[in-house]
Amino acid sequence: MDESSHHDRSLHFLVESATDYAIYMLDLDGRVMTWNEGAQRLKGYSRDEIQGEAFERFFTLEDRRAGTPQRLLETARAEGRVESQGWRIRKDGSRFWALATLHTVRDDAGELIGFAKITRDMSADRAAQIALSESEQRFRLLVEGVIDYAIYMIDVNGAITNWNKGAERIKGFRAGEVIGRHFSMFYTHEDRQAGLPARALTTAMEEGRFESEGWRVRKDGTRFWASAVIDPIYDDHGVHIGYAKITRDISERKAAEDALAESERQFRLLVSGVVDYALYMLDPNGIITSWNAGAEHIKGYAAEEVIGQHFSRFYTEADRAAGSPMRALQTAAETGHYEAEGWRVRKDGSLLWASVVLDAIRDEDGRLIGYAKITRDITDKRNAQLELQRAHDQLSQAQKMEALGQLTGGVAHDFNNLLMVVSGQAQLLRRKLADDARAMRALDAIETAARRGEDLTRHLLSFARRQRLRPVSVALTERVRGLRELLSTSLPAGVQLIVDLPKKLWPVQADVGELELALLNLTVNARDAMPSGGTLTIAAENLTLKPGPAGDLDGDFVALTVSDSGIGIPADILPRVFDPFFTTKDVSKGTGLGLSQVYGFAQQSGGRVAVTSELGQGASFTLYLPRAQVAPKADVIAPLAEAASGASILVVEDNPEVAEVAAGMLEQLGHKVQVVTNAAAAMTAVREREPPDLVFSDIVMAGEMDGVALARRLRAEAPGLPVLLATGYSQAAERIGDEFPILRKPYTMNDLSQALTAVLARNRADGKLVRIDTARRARASRAADRS
């Protein structure tokens, strides 16, 4: 094979391998002479189908009618080459956008022998170009249509190269007035002097973007607050060709932000200036994020000490253990609001009673972003409310006590007179029926019932603070043995008694008998609360109290506590335990007056009684008794005086049955008795008859004078005449104190004998009473003289 043949063969292989191009030869008339694989793939015809066919068949009907194929041949023949683009037709009738080149082909002699045609399918490129063109067109329309933004281009030196409608509206310049000028013309003089425009371009180049806000100047010289963004622009080869600049007038937003900032500043000043309220913010988890001066004032913490800490630190240990902080957040999150009052803890550990409001804060989308918390110290207000409530309760209690006292006074007087008659007649009958065993048992039952009635009256009087007390200085530590013996008799073997009184316990000012009765009542109450046995503890401590929410006691007191390990007292019953006749025991096991006596005794002694209890944990009753100001006196056992007898006694009693009993008792004691029914008759008897040795008068009587007035009249007219008063209850007896000796009804014959003996002995010791036998002889002598 010669070199020419080899060259032709290589050229053939090259043409056949170019499958992305249709490469073929046309004769001088435009008929296909050769056809490569690329032409077959692109146009769809095989070599046999298209050989000898005119190439105009690849053109559209419109192009053929326009003579395009022939014009291309003529142009190529004249110029040696022609290039064209247009729609071409495949065998299946579909179209494609073709980029075609038509070259003349000449032989070695330079004679034209045909044309070489090269065609490429450019449909994809054309579609992309059209899409890009349409996109650019839309973008131009978009930029031109945006009037809220100034969008324009500047070259690498900052000169303006285009201008949109928004730029014209915002800045006031038309395109012809600004294109070609430097964009710094829109900056204020101060910013230009500071080099801000050049720094903006430098920053955009170095960081790829520049963004700022600041004052800009319009054509008319007015200023507006602008948000500006500058981005560098590069061509397809990465060459920097300028900048895109977008400016927006945000003067209204700036004014709103300034107004908001001013409002927030004022609000911060307001919040920081409020010192009576703790105002602070929490995040959604309860972490403190802000802190005002009021919070520092109320809680004691500086801002740096609590910001970042959980707000539960202000709660008490008990509230934290009970989950109160998280429950507050949960309630506020669910309902939007939480409000409560409770104890809170200051930095120094002291407690304050706080009014708390917690509000959930949400953003524009409704998401929880935190809480606003307002706390106010209302300790003083609460104390005032408690003090007012306590005063109201005390007033109600005082009114109840006064009403009960009035009722009890009348009832006690009449009831004690009845008991006096019953018990007195039983005692008088006892000596007459001493040999009748059956009758003696009946009298025992009568006297026992009378004593129970007397105890009931005594308890009522004690509760109503009408019991006649004889307070003395009492050293409890010196009475431990006696107390143990007294109380042990009321306790079963299953109850252990512990008496724990410190040696340095202060003496108390109290009536010994009523104190022992109060302790006995508390012991019996504790015993009944421990049916299966347990421990009863009596303890005491010295306390100095001040008026406050817990009570109005002021000064030194001894707290005497009686505690049991019994079943405890239900919370709903606890406030009523001191009410008279209130009891949870069976009818046969309690009167409901034992704790009433304890209450009345404590109040009348100048103290109070408190109770604490929990179900299953027992109960504790604490008596607060005032400290005695004088040292206790040792108990002195006075020698028994010889019982008085043979005296002349004037009995003043307006109740015939009581008068009969009193006269009978006095006669059995060996005295001579004269009975009158009122004070006036008593005065007549003293003045006009033989003076008696002693006047024994009831206090409550009808008429102008009661027993006390009678005693005072007698003291004025007959100073040496002793008077013994008797009463079941009388307010007058409360007022006289120790002015006259008083015998409490109902009394026994032994009580009457001891009282008479004491009064007569006292007057004899004072030299105010002559011996009875001497008086008798004097009276007899005077009678003889008269005769």
JSON list of C-alpha atoms in Angstrom, two decimals, residues 120-210:
[
{"chain": "A", "resi": 120, "resn": "ARG", "atom": "CA", "xyz": [-23.57, 19.24, 15.19]},
{"chain": "A", "resi": 121, "resn": "ASP", "atom": "CA", "xyz": [-26.69, 18.88, 17.36]},
{"chain": "A", "resi": 122, "resn": "MET", "atom": "CA", "xyz": [-26.77, 22.00, 19.55]},
{"chain": "A", "resi": 123, "resn": "SER", "atom": "CA", "xyz": [-30.29, 21.55, 20.96]},
{"chain": "A", "resi": 124, "resn": "ALA", "atom": "CA", "xyz": [-29.14, 21.24, 24.58]},
{"chain": "A", "resi": 125, "resn": "ASP", "atom": "CA", "xyz": [-26.84, 24.24, 24.34]},
{"chain": "A", "resi": 126, "resn": "ARG", "atom": "CA", "xyz": [-29.55, 26.30, 22.70]},
{"chain": "A", "resi": 127, "resn": "ALA", "atom": "CA", "xyz": [-32.08, 25.35, 25.40]},
{"chain": "A", "resi": 128, "resn": "ALA", "atom": "CA", "xyz": [-29.60, 26.36, 28.08]},
{"chain": "A", "resi": 129, "resn": "GLN", "atom": "CA", "xyz": [-28.89, 29.65, 26.32]},
{"chain": "A", "resi": 130, "resn": "ILE", "atom": "CA", "xyz": [-32.60, 30.34, 25.99]},
{"chain": "A", "resi": 131, "resn": "ALA", "atom": "CA", "xyz": [-33.16, 29.49, 29.66]},
{"chain": "A", "resi": 132, "resn": "LEU", "atom": "CA", "xyz": [-30.26, 31.74, 30.64]},
{"chain": "A", "resi": 133, "resn": "SER", "atom": "CA", "xyz": [-31.57, 34.52, 28.47]},
{"chain": "A", "resi": 134, "resn": "GLU", "atom": "CA", "xyz": [-35.03, 34.16, 29.91]},
{"chain": "A", "resi": 135, "resn": "SER", "atom": "CA", "xyz": [-33.57, 34.07, 33.44]},
{"chain": "A", "resi": 136, "resn": "GLU", "atom": "CA", "xyz": [-31.56, 37.20, 32.75]},
{"chain": "A", "resi": 137, "resn": "GLN", "atom": "CA", "xyz": [-34.61, 38.83, 31.33]},
{"chain": "A", "resi": 138, "resn": "ARG", "atom": "CA", "xyz": [-36.70, 37.90, 34.35]},
{"chain": "A", "resi": 139, "resn": "PHE", "atom": "CA", "xyz": [-33.92, 39.08, 36.63]},
{"chain": "A", "resi": 140, "resn": "ARG", "atom": "CA", "xyz": [-33.78, 42.40, 34.82]},
{"chain": "A", "resi": 141, "resn": "LEU", "atom": "CA", "xyz": [-37.52, 42.70, 35.13]},
{"chain": "A", "resi": 142, "resn": "LEU", "atom": "CA", "xyz": [-37.29, 41.74, 38.77]},
{"chain": "A", "resi": 143, "resn": "VAL", "atom": "CA", "xyz": [-34.56, 44.23, 39.55]},
{"chain": "A", "resi": 144, "resn": "GLU", "atom": "CA", "xyz": [-36.37, 46.93, 37.63]},
{"chain": "A", "resi": 145, "resn": "GLY", "atom": "CA", "xyz": [-39.66, 46.04, 39.32]},
{"chain": "A", "resi": 146, "resn": "VAL", "atom": "CA", "xyz": [-38.29, 46.14, 42.89]},
{"chain": "A", "resi": 147, "resn": "ILE", "atom": "CA", "xyz": [-38.97, 49.57, 44.28]},
{"chain": "A", "resi": 148, "resn": "ASP", "atom": "CA", "xyz": [-38.35, 48.89, 48.00]},
{"chain": "A", "resi": 149, "resn": "TYR", "atom": "CA", "xyz": [-34.66, 48.15, 47.39]},
{"chain": "A", "resi": 150, "resn": "ALA", "atom": "CA", "xyz": [-32.02, 50.19, 45.61]},
{"chain": "A", "resi": 151, "resn": "ILE", "atom": "CA", "xyz": [-30.23, 47.57, 43.49]},
{"chain": "A", "resi": 152, "resn": "TYR", "atom": "CA", "xyz": [-27.37, 48.74, 41.31]},
{"chain": "A", "resi": 153, "resn": "MET", "atom": "CA", "xyz": [-23.90, 47.81, 40.08]},
{"chain": "A", "resi": 154, "resn": "ILE", "atom": "CA", "xyz": [-20.65, 49.62, 40.64]},
{"chain": "A", "resi": 155, "resn": "ASP", "atom": "CA", "xyz": [-17.36, 48.95, 38.90]},
{"chain": "A", "resi": 156, "resn": "VAL", "atom": "CA", "xyz": [-14.13, 47.99, 40.60]},
{"chain": "A", "resi": 157, "resn": "ASN", "atom": "CA", "xyz": [-13.43, 51.67, 41.37]},
{"chain": "A", "resi": 158, "resn": "GLY", "atom": "CA", "xyz": [-16.85, 52.32, 42.87]},
{"chain": "A", "resi": 159, "resn": "ALA", "atom": "CA", "xyz": [-18.43, 54.07, 39.89]},
{"chain": "A", "resi": 160, "resn": "ILE", "atom": "CA", "xyz": [-22.14, 53.35, 39.37]},
{"chain": "A", "resi": 161, "resn": "THR", "atom": "CA", "xyz": [-22.81, 51.35, 36.18]},
{"chain": "A", "resi": 162, "resn": "ASN", "atom": "CA", "xyz": [-26.59, 50.71, 36.39]},
{"chain": "A", "resi": 163, "resn": "TRP", "atom": "CA", "xyz": [-29.61, 51.88, 38.41]},
{"chain": "A", "resi": 164, "resn": "ASN", "atom": "CA", "xyz": [-33.01, 50.38, 39.16]},
{"chain": "A", "resi": 165, "resn": "LYS", "atom": "CA", "xyz": [-36.41, 51.91, 39.91]},
{"chain": "A", "resi": 166, "resn": "GLY", "atom": "CA", "xyz": [-36.02, 51.20, 43.62]},
{"chain": "A", "resi": 167, "resn": "ALA", "atom": "CA", "xyz": [-32.75, 53.16, 43.68]},
{"chain": "A", "resi": 168, "resn": "GLU", "atom": "CA", "xyz": [-34.48, 56.05, 41.97]},
{"chain": "A", "resi": 169, "resn": "ARG", "atom": "CA", "xyz": [-37.39, 56.00, 44.46]},
{"chain": "A", "resi": 170, "resn": "ILE", "atom": "CA", "xyz": [-35.23, 55.66, 47.58]},
{"chain": "A", "resi": 171, "resn": "LYS", "atom": "CA", "xyz": [-32.38, 57.99, 46.67]},
{"chain": "A", "resi": 172, "resn": "GLY", "atom": "CA", "xyz": [-34.29, 60.44, 44.45]},
{"chain": "A", "resi": 173, "resn": "PHE", "atom": "CA", "xyz": [-31.82, 60.33, 41.51]},
{"chain": "A", "resi": 174, "resn": "ARG", "atom": "CA", "xyz": [-32.68, 59.21, 37.98]},
{"chain": "A", "resi": 175, "resn": "ALA", "atom": "CA", "xyz": [-30.30, 56.79, 36.25]},
{"chain": "A", "resi": 176, "resn": "GLY", "atom": "CA", "xyz": [-28.84, 59.48, 34.02]},
{"chain": "A", "resi": 177, "resn": "GLU", "atom": "CA", "xyz": [-27.94, 61.56, 37.05]},
{"chain": "A", "resi": 178, "resn": "VAL", "atom": "CA", "xyz": [-25.86, 58.92, 38.82]},
{"chain": "A", "resi": 179, "resn": "ILE", "atom": "CA", "xyz": [-24.42, 56.43, 36.31]},
{"chain": "A", "resi": 180, "resn": "GLY", "atom": "CA", "xyz": [-20.71, 57.04, 36.09]},
{"chain": "A", "resi": 181, "resn": "ARG", "atom": "CA", "xyz": [-20.52, 58.82, 39.44]},
{"chain": "A", "resi": 182, "resn": "HIS", "atom": "CA", "xyz": [-18.89, 57.37, 42.56]},
{"chain": "A", "resi": 183, "resn": "PHE", "atom": "CA", "xyz": [-21.28, 55.67, 44.98]},
{"chain": "A", "resi": 184, "resn": "SER", "atom": "CA", "xyz": [-19.81, 57.61, 47.93]},
{"chain": "A", "resi": 185, "resn": "MET", "atom": "CA", "xyz": [-22.10, 60.47, 46.89]},
{"chain": "A", "resi": 186, "resn": "PHE", "atom": "CA", "xyz": [-24.83, 58.83, 48.99]},
{"chain": "A", "resi": 187, "resn": "TYR", "atom": "CA", "xyz": [-22.78, 58.85, 52.20]},
{"chain": "A", "resi": 188, "resn": "THR", "atom": "CA", "xyz": [-22.86, 61.62, 54.77]},
{"chain": "A", "resi": 189, "resn": "HIS", "atom": "CA", "xyz": [-20.01, 64.07, 54.90]},
{"chain": "A", "resi": 190, "resn": "GLU", "atom": "CA", "xyz": [-18.87, 62.59, 58.23]},
{"chain": "A", "resi": 191, "resn": "ASP", "atom": "CA", "xyz": [-18.76, 59.07, 56.78]},
{"chain": "A", "resi": 192, "resn": "ARG", "atom": "CA", "xyz": [-16.86, 60.22, 53.67]},
{"chain": "A", "resi": 193, "resn": "GLN", "atom": "CA", "xyz": [-14.36, 62.03, 55.86]},
{"chain": "A", "resi": 194, "resn": "ALA", "atom": "CA", "xyz": [-13.94, 58.82, 57.87]},
{"chain": "A", "resi": 195, "resn": "GLY", "atom": "CA", "xyz": [-13.23, 56.82, 54.69]},
{"chain": "A", "resi": 196, "resn": "LEU", "atom": "CA", "xyz": [-16.26, 54.58, 55.12]},
{"chain": "A", "resi": 197, "resn": "PRO", "atom": "CA", "xyz": [-17.04, 54.07, 51.35]},
{"chain": "A", "resi": 198, "resn": "ALA", "atom": "CA", "xyz": [-13.50, 52.85, 50.55]},
{"chain": "A", "resi": 199, "resn": "ARG", "atom": "CA", "xyz": [-13.48, 50.66, 53.67]},
{"chain": "A", "resi": 200, "resn": "ALA", "atom": "CA", "xyz": [-16.76, 49.11, 52.57]},
{"chain": "A", "resi": 201, "resn": "LEU", "atom": "CA", "xyz": [-15.29, 48.05, 49.18]},
{"chain": "A", "resi": 202, "resn": "THR", "atom": "CA", "xyz": [-12.11, 46.77, 50.80]},
{"chain": "A", "resi": 203, "resn": "THR", "atom": "CA", "xyz": [-14.07, 44.70, 53.31]},
{"chain": "A", "resi": 204, "resn": "ALA", "atom": "CA", "xyz": [-16.28, 43.27, 50.54]},
{"chain": "A", "resi": 205, "resn": "MET", "atom": "CA", "xyz": [-13.18, 42.19, 48.61]},
{"chain": "A", "resi": 206, "resn": "GLU", "atom": "CA", "xyz": [-11.39, 40.72, 51.60]},
{"chain": "A", "resi": 207, "resn": "GLU", "atom": "CA", "xyz": [-14.32, 39.01, 53.29]},
{"chain": "A", "resi": 208, "resn": "GLY", "atom": "CA", "xyz": [-16.56, 38.38, 50.29]},
{"chain": "A", "resi": 209, "resn": "ARG", "atom": "CA", "xyz": [-19.32, 40.59, 51.69]},
{"chain": "A", "resi": 210, "resn": "PHE", "atom": "CA", "xyz": [-19.88, 43.88, 53.46]}
]
